[in-house]
Amino acid sequence: FVSKSKEFTCTFPKKWLVAYDRSDKIPATEPGALAFLVDFGNADTFNVRRYSAAELGLTADQLLDKELLSKAFTLEPREMQSTMSFVDLGIMERPGAVPGLNLEYTVQTCRGQMEEQSEGRIACMGPKGDELLPINRHYFTALLVKDGFVYAASSSAVQDRWEVMGPNMYALANSFEFVA
């Protein structure tokens, strides 16, 4: 299925639900969440968000520095209080006329309180003292720079499903393009 707004297009599986699409409602001069798609049966997601340089703590010129852009974009998942681990799997050049890059990373998140256990092991503890399983998600994100904004087209799946879903998630994020 192909989604087209006045600003961008992307291709996603027909069975996925468009939770929201505000791409034609938010002015192109404002940052914000533009679209969110989900396969509720498997918790696979895809979202598009527009960031200003200031939101990422960068200047417009710094948006073209791939290392700075990558670090600024992944700052939140790296430093969230609930993040148990963050693994950067790489920065790749994104082909095309619009400047951009692709990022791949995994995040292990605790839904409770992180507590240090014996031998320095960190555990995710629930409100009744029971140990909770952390959530492991794999992300593939296309970052495109246009008119002083960064457009993040980000796909994710539970890490255990990535071997099966990875090719679809790469294709989904890479299908994101601006309408000429």
mmCIF file of C-alpha atoms in Angstrom:
data_model
loop_
_atom_site.group_PDB
_atom_site.id
_atom_site.type_symbol
_atom_site.label_atom_id
_atom_site.label_comp_id
_atom_site.label_asym_id
_atom_site.label_seq_id
_atom_site.Cartn_x
_atom_site.Cartn_y
_atom_site.Cartn_z
ATOM 1 C CA PHE A 1 0.000 0.000 0.000
ATOM 2 C CA VAL A 2 1.369 3.454 -0.852
ATOM 3 C CA SER A 3 0.754 6.449 1.369
ATOM 4 C CA LYS A 4 0.966 9.817 -0.313
ATOM 5 C CA SER A 5 0.705 13.197 1.270
ATOM 6 C CA LYS A 6 1.493 16.547 -0.307
ATOM 7 C CA GLU A 7 4.952 16.288 1.237
ATOM 8 C CA PHE A 8 6.105 12.649 1.139
ATOM 9 C CA THR A 9 5.308 9.093 0.111
ATOM 10 C CA CYS A 10 6.091 5.676 1.581
ATOM 11 C CA THR A 11 5.097 2.074 0.971
ATOM 12 C CA PHE A 12 3.832 -0.124 3.795
ATOM 13 C CA PRO A 13 2.116 -3.528 4.196
ATOM 14 C CA LYS A 14 -1.603 -3.472 3.418
ATOM 15 C CA LYS A 15 -2.561 -5.147 6.723
ATOM 16 C CA TRP A 16 -0.974 -2.344 8.775
ATOM 17 C CA LEU A 17 -3.219 0.227 10.424
ATOM 18 C CA VAL A 18 -2.681 3.943 9.900
ATOM 19 C CA ALA A 19 -3.053 5.067 13.521
ATOM 20 C CA TYR A 20 -2.763 8.676 12.415
ATOM 21 C CA ASP A 21 -1.632 10.691 9.425
ATOM 22 C CA ARG A 22 -1.252 14.412 10.091
ATOM 23 C CA SER A 23 1.183 14.952 7.254
ATOM 24 C CA ASP A 24 -1.101 17.340 5.412
ATOM 25 C CA LYS A 25 -2.329 19.076 8.587
ATOM 26 C CA ILE A 26 0.937 20.245 10.194
ATOM 27 C CA PRO A 27 2.461 23.191 8.316
ATOM 28 C CA ALA A 28 5.807 22.401 6.645
ATOM 29 C CA THR A 29 7.383 25.122 8.775
ATOM 30 C CA GLU A 30 6.611 23.329 12.073
ATOM 31 C CA PRO A 31 8.161 20.250 13.655
ATOM 32 C CA GLY A 32 5.980 17.400 14.883
ATOM 33 C CA ALA A 33 4.726 13.847 14.516
ATOM 34 C CA LEU A 34 3.413 13.371 10.978
ATOM 35 C CA ALA A 35 2.338 9.733 10.712
ATOM 36 C CA PHE A 36 2.213 6.524 12.737
ATOM 37 C CA LEU A 37 1.500 3.084 11.304
ATOM 38 C CA VAL A 38 1.333 -0.161 13.234
ATOM 39 C CA ASP A 39 0.824 -3.895 12.928
ATOM 40 C CA PHE A 40 -0.946 -4.389 16.265
ATOM 41 C CA GLY A 41 -0.715 -8.167 16.016
ATOM 42 C CA ASN A 42 3.070 -8.070 16.171
ATOM 43 C CA ALA A 43 3.851 -4.611 17.639
ATOM 44 C CA ASP A 44 5.769 -3.617 14.503
ATOM 45 C CA THR A 45 5.741 0.147 13.977
ATOM 46 C CA PHE A 46 6.627 2.863 11.498
ATOM 47 C CA ASN A 47 6.503 6.572 12.195
ATOM 48 C CA VAL A 48 7.460 9.788 10.469
ATOM 49 C CA ARG A 49 8.416 12.860 12.461
ATOM 50 C CA ARG A 50 9.801 16.241 11.450
ATOM 51 C CA TYR A 51 12.453 17.752 13.763
ATOM 52 C CA SER A 52 13.823 21.274 13.706
ATOM 53 C CA ALA A 53 17.578 21.675 14.078
ATOM 54 C CA ALA A 54 16.961 23.372 17.438
ATOM 55 C CA GLU A 55 14.967 20.365 18.742
ATOM 56 C CA LEU A 56 18.024 18.219 18.102
ATOM 57 C CA GLY A 57 20.367 20.795 19.639
ATOM 58 C CA LEU A 58 22.025 21.489 16.295
ATOM 59 C CA THR A 59 22.375 24.378 13.874
ATOM 60 C CA ALA A 60 21.044 24.072 10.324
ATOM 61 C CA ASP A 61 24.633 23.582 9.038
ATOM 62 C CA GLN A 62 25.267 20.797 11.562
ATOM 63 C CA LEU A 63 22.322 18.801 10.170
ATOM 64 C CA LEU A 64 24.595 17.845 7.264
ATOM 65 C CA ASP A 65 27.258 16.381 9.585
ATOM 66 C CA LYS A 66 26.303 12.688 9.702
ATOM 67 C CA GLU A 67 28.075 11.937 13.003
ATOM 68 C CA LEU A 68 26.541 14.940 14.795
ATOM 69 C CA LEU A 69 23.094 14.197 13.371
ATOM 70 C CA SER A 70 23.297 10.532 14.386
ATOM 71 C CA LYS A 71 24.358 11.368 17.954
ATOM 72 C CA ALA A 72 21.715 14.098 18.310
ATOM 73 C CA PHE A 73 18.928 11.854 16.997
ATOM 74 C CA THR A 74 19.825 8.918 19.264
ATOM 75 C CA LEU A 75 20.487 11.022 22.385
ATOM 76 C CA GLU A 76 17.041 10.361 23.874
ATOM 77 C CA PRO A 77 17.071 6.552 23.628
ATOM 78 C CA ARG A 78 20.702 6.512 24.820
ATOM 79 C CA GLU A 79 19.964 8.547 27.947
ATOM 80 C CA MET A 80 16.376 7.716 28.931
ATOM 81 C CA GLN A 81 16.093 6.635 32.534
ATOM 82 C CA SER A 82 14.395 3.406 31.416
ATOM 83 C CA THR A 83 17.128 2.424 28.910
ATOM 84 C CA MET A 84 19.028 -0.632 30.082
ATOM 85 C CA SER A 85 21.199 -0.836 26.967
ATOM 86 C CA PHE A 86 21.657 0.941 23.649
ATOM 87 C CA VAL A 87 23.621 -0.687 20.824
ATOM 88 C CA ASP A 88 24.567 1.381 17.784
ATOM 89 C CA LEU A 89 24.599 -0.969 14.793
ATOM 90 C CA GLY A 90 25.833 1.581 12.295
ATOM 91 C CA ILE A 91 25.377 4.657 10.166
ATOM 92 C CA MET A 92 24.898 4.140 6.440
ATOM 93 C CA GLU A 93 24.838 6.601 3.591
ATOM 94 C CA ARG A 94 21.374 7.055 2.165
ATOM 95 C CA PRO A 95 21.385 7.172 -1.635
ATOM 96 C CA GLY A 96 19.467 9.907 -3.399
ATOM 97 C CA ALA A 97 19.414 13.600 -4.119
ATOM 98 C CA VAL A 98 18.225 14.646 -0.639
ATOM 99 C CA PRO A 99 20.970 14.627 2.036
ATOM 100 C CA GLY A 100 20.440 11.921 4.595
ATOM 101 C CA LEU A 101 21.565 8.771 6.301
ATOM 102 C CA ASN A 102 20.230 5.512 7.671
ATOM 103 C CA LEU A 103 20.714 4.500 11.307
ATOM 104 C CA GLU A 104 20.303 1.082 12.847
ATOM 105 C CA TYR A 105 20.271 0.432 16.586
ATOM 106 C CA THR A 106 18.721 -1.643 19.354
ATOM 107 C CA VAL A 107 17.322 -0.482 22.681
ATOM 108 C CA GLN A 108 16.605 -2.581 25.757
ATOM 109 C CA THR A 109 14.033 -0.815 27.946
ATOM 110 C CA CYS A 110 12.827 -1.464 31.481
ATOM 111 C CA ARG A 111 9.090 -1.011 32.146
ATOM 112 C CA GLY A 112 9.701 -0.837 35.894
ATOM 113 C CA GLN A 113 12.522 0.308 38.136
ATOM 114 C CA MET A 114 16.121 -0.627 37.333
ATOM 115 C CA GLU A 115 17.959 -1.971 40.358
ATOM 116 C CA GLU A 116 21.484 -3.249 40.799
ATOM 117 C CA GLN A 117 21.597 -6.883 41.921
ATOM 118 C CA SER A 118 24.459 -9.049 43.130
ATOM 119 C CA GLU A 119 27.671 -8.968 41.114
ATOM 120 C CA GLY A 120 26.615 -5.659 39.509
ATOM 121 C CA ARG A 121 23.815 -7.161 37.408
ATOM 122 C CA ILE A 122 21.069 -4.654 36.567
ATOM 123 C CA ALA A 123 17.530 -6.012 36.854
ATOM 124 C CA CYS A 124 14.192 -4.537 35.832
ATOM 125 C CA MET A 125 11.931 -4.730 38.882
ATOM 126 C CA GLY A 126 8.155 -4.413 39.029
ATOM 127 C CA PRO A 127 6.176 -2.548 41.709
ATOM 128 C CA LYS A 128 5.810 -5.707 43.848
ATOM 129 C CA GLY A 129 9.501 -6.617 43.714
ATOM 130 C CA ASP A 130 9.123 -9.112 40.903
ATOM 131 C CA GLU A 131 11.654 -9.097 38.080
ATOM 132 C CA LEU A 132 10.201 -7.946 34.744
ATOM 133 C CA LEU A 133 11.501 -8.919 31.343
ATOM 134 C CA PRO A 134 12.966 -5.925 29.531
ATOM 135 C CA ILE A 135 11.646 -4.940 26.101
ATOM 136 C CA ASN A 136 14.181 -5.343 23.290
ATOM 137 C CA ARG A 137 13.413 -3.386 20.099
ATOM 138 C CA HIS A 138 15.370 -3.098 16.876
ATOM 139 C CA TYR A 139 15.160 0.187 14.927
ATOM 140 C CA PHE A 140 16.011 1.188 11.392
ATOM 141 C CA THR A 141 15.626 4.892 10.690
ATOM 142 C CA ALA A 142 16.028 6.967 7.553
ATOM 143 C CA LEU A 143 16.971 10.574 8.331
ATOM 144 C CA LEU A 144 16.507 13.060 5.502
ATOM 145 C CA VAL A 145 17.413 16.742 5.674
ATOM 146 C CA LYS A 146 15.228 19.241 3.867
ATOM 147 C CA ASP A 147 14.652 22.987 4.343
ATOM 148 C CA GLY A 148 16.361 23.090 7.753
ATOM 149 C CA PHE A 149 14.391 20.128 9.124
ATOM 150 C CA VAL A 150 15.210 16.472 9.694
ATOM 151 C CA TYR A 151 12.554 13.981 8.655
ATOM 152 C CA ALA A 152 12.881 10.717 10.564
ATOM 153 C CA ALA A 153 11.162 7.706 8.984
ATOM 154 C CA SER A 154 11.639 5.069 11.660
ATOM 155 C CA SER A 155 10.634 1.403 11.587
ATOM 156 C CA SER A 156 10.905 -0.923 14.577
ATOM 157 C CA ALA A 157 10.123 -4.458 15.656
ATOM 158 C CA VAL A 158 10.700 -6.591 18.713
ATOM 159 C CA GLN A 159 14.294 -7.871 18.514
ATOM 160 C CA ASP A 160 13.163 -11.527 18.476
ATOM 161 C CA ARG A 161 11.248 -10.843 15.238
ATOM 162 C CA TRP A 162 13.986 -8.848 13.469
ATOM 163 C CA GLU A 163 15.435 -11.798 11.578
ATOM 164 C CA VAL A 164 12.048 -12.263 9.893
ATOM 165 C CA MET A 165 10.904 -8.631 9.788
ATOM 166 C CA GLY A 166 14.241 -6.874 9.162
ATOM 167 C CA PRO A 167 14.054 -6.915 5.351
ATOM 168 C CA ASN A 168 10.509 -5.482 5.493
ATOM 169 C CA MET A 169 11.571 -2.800 7.977
ATOM 170 C CA TYR A 170 14.535 -1.764 5.816
ATOM 171 C CA ALA A 171 12.251 -1.550 2.782
ATOM 172 C CA LEU A 172 9.636 0.428 4.706
ATOM 173 C CA ALA A 173 12.038 3.111 5.963
ATOM 174 C CA ASN A 174 13.855 3.249 2.621
ATOM 175 C CA SER A 175 10.550 3.750 0.769
ATOM 176 C CA PHE A 176 10.185 7.176 2.401
ATOM 177 C CA GLU A 177 10.679 9.892 -0.227
ATOM 178 C CA PHE A 178 9.694 13.493 -0.701
ATOM 179 C CA VAL A 179 7.087 14.325 -3.320
ATOM 180 C CA ALA A 180 8.729 16.374 -6.059
#
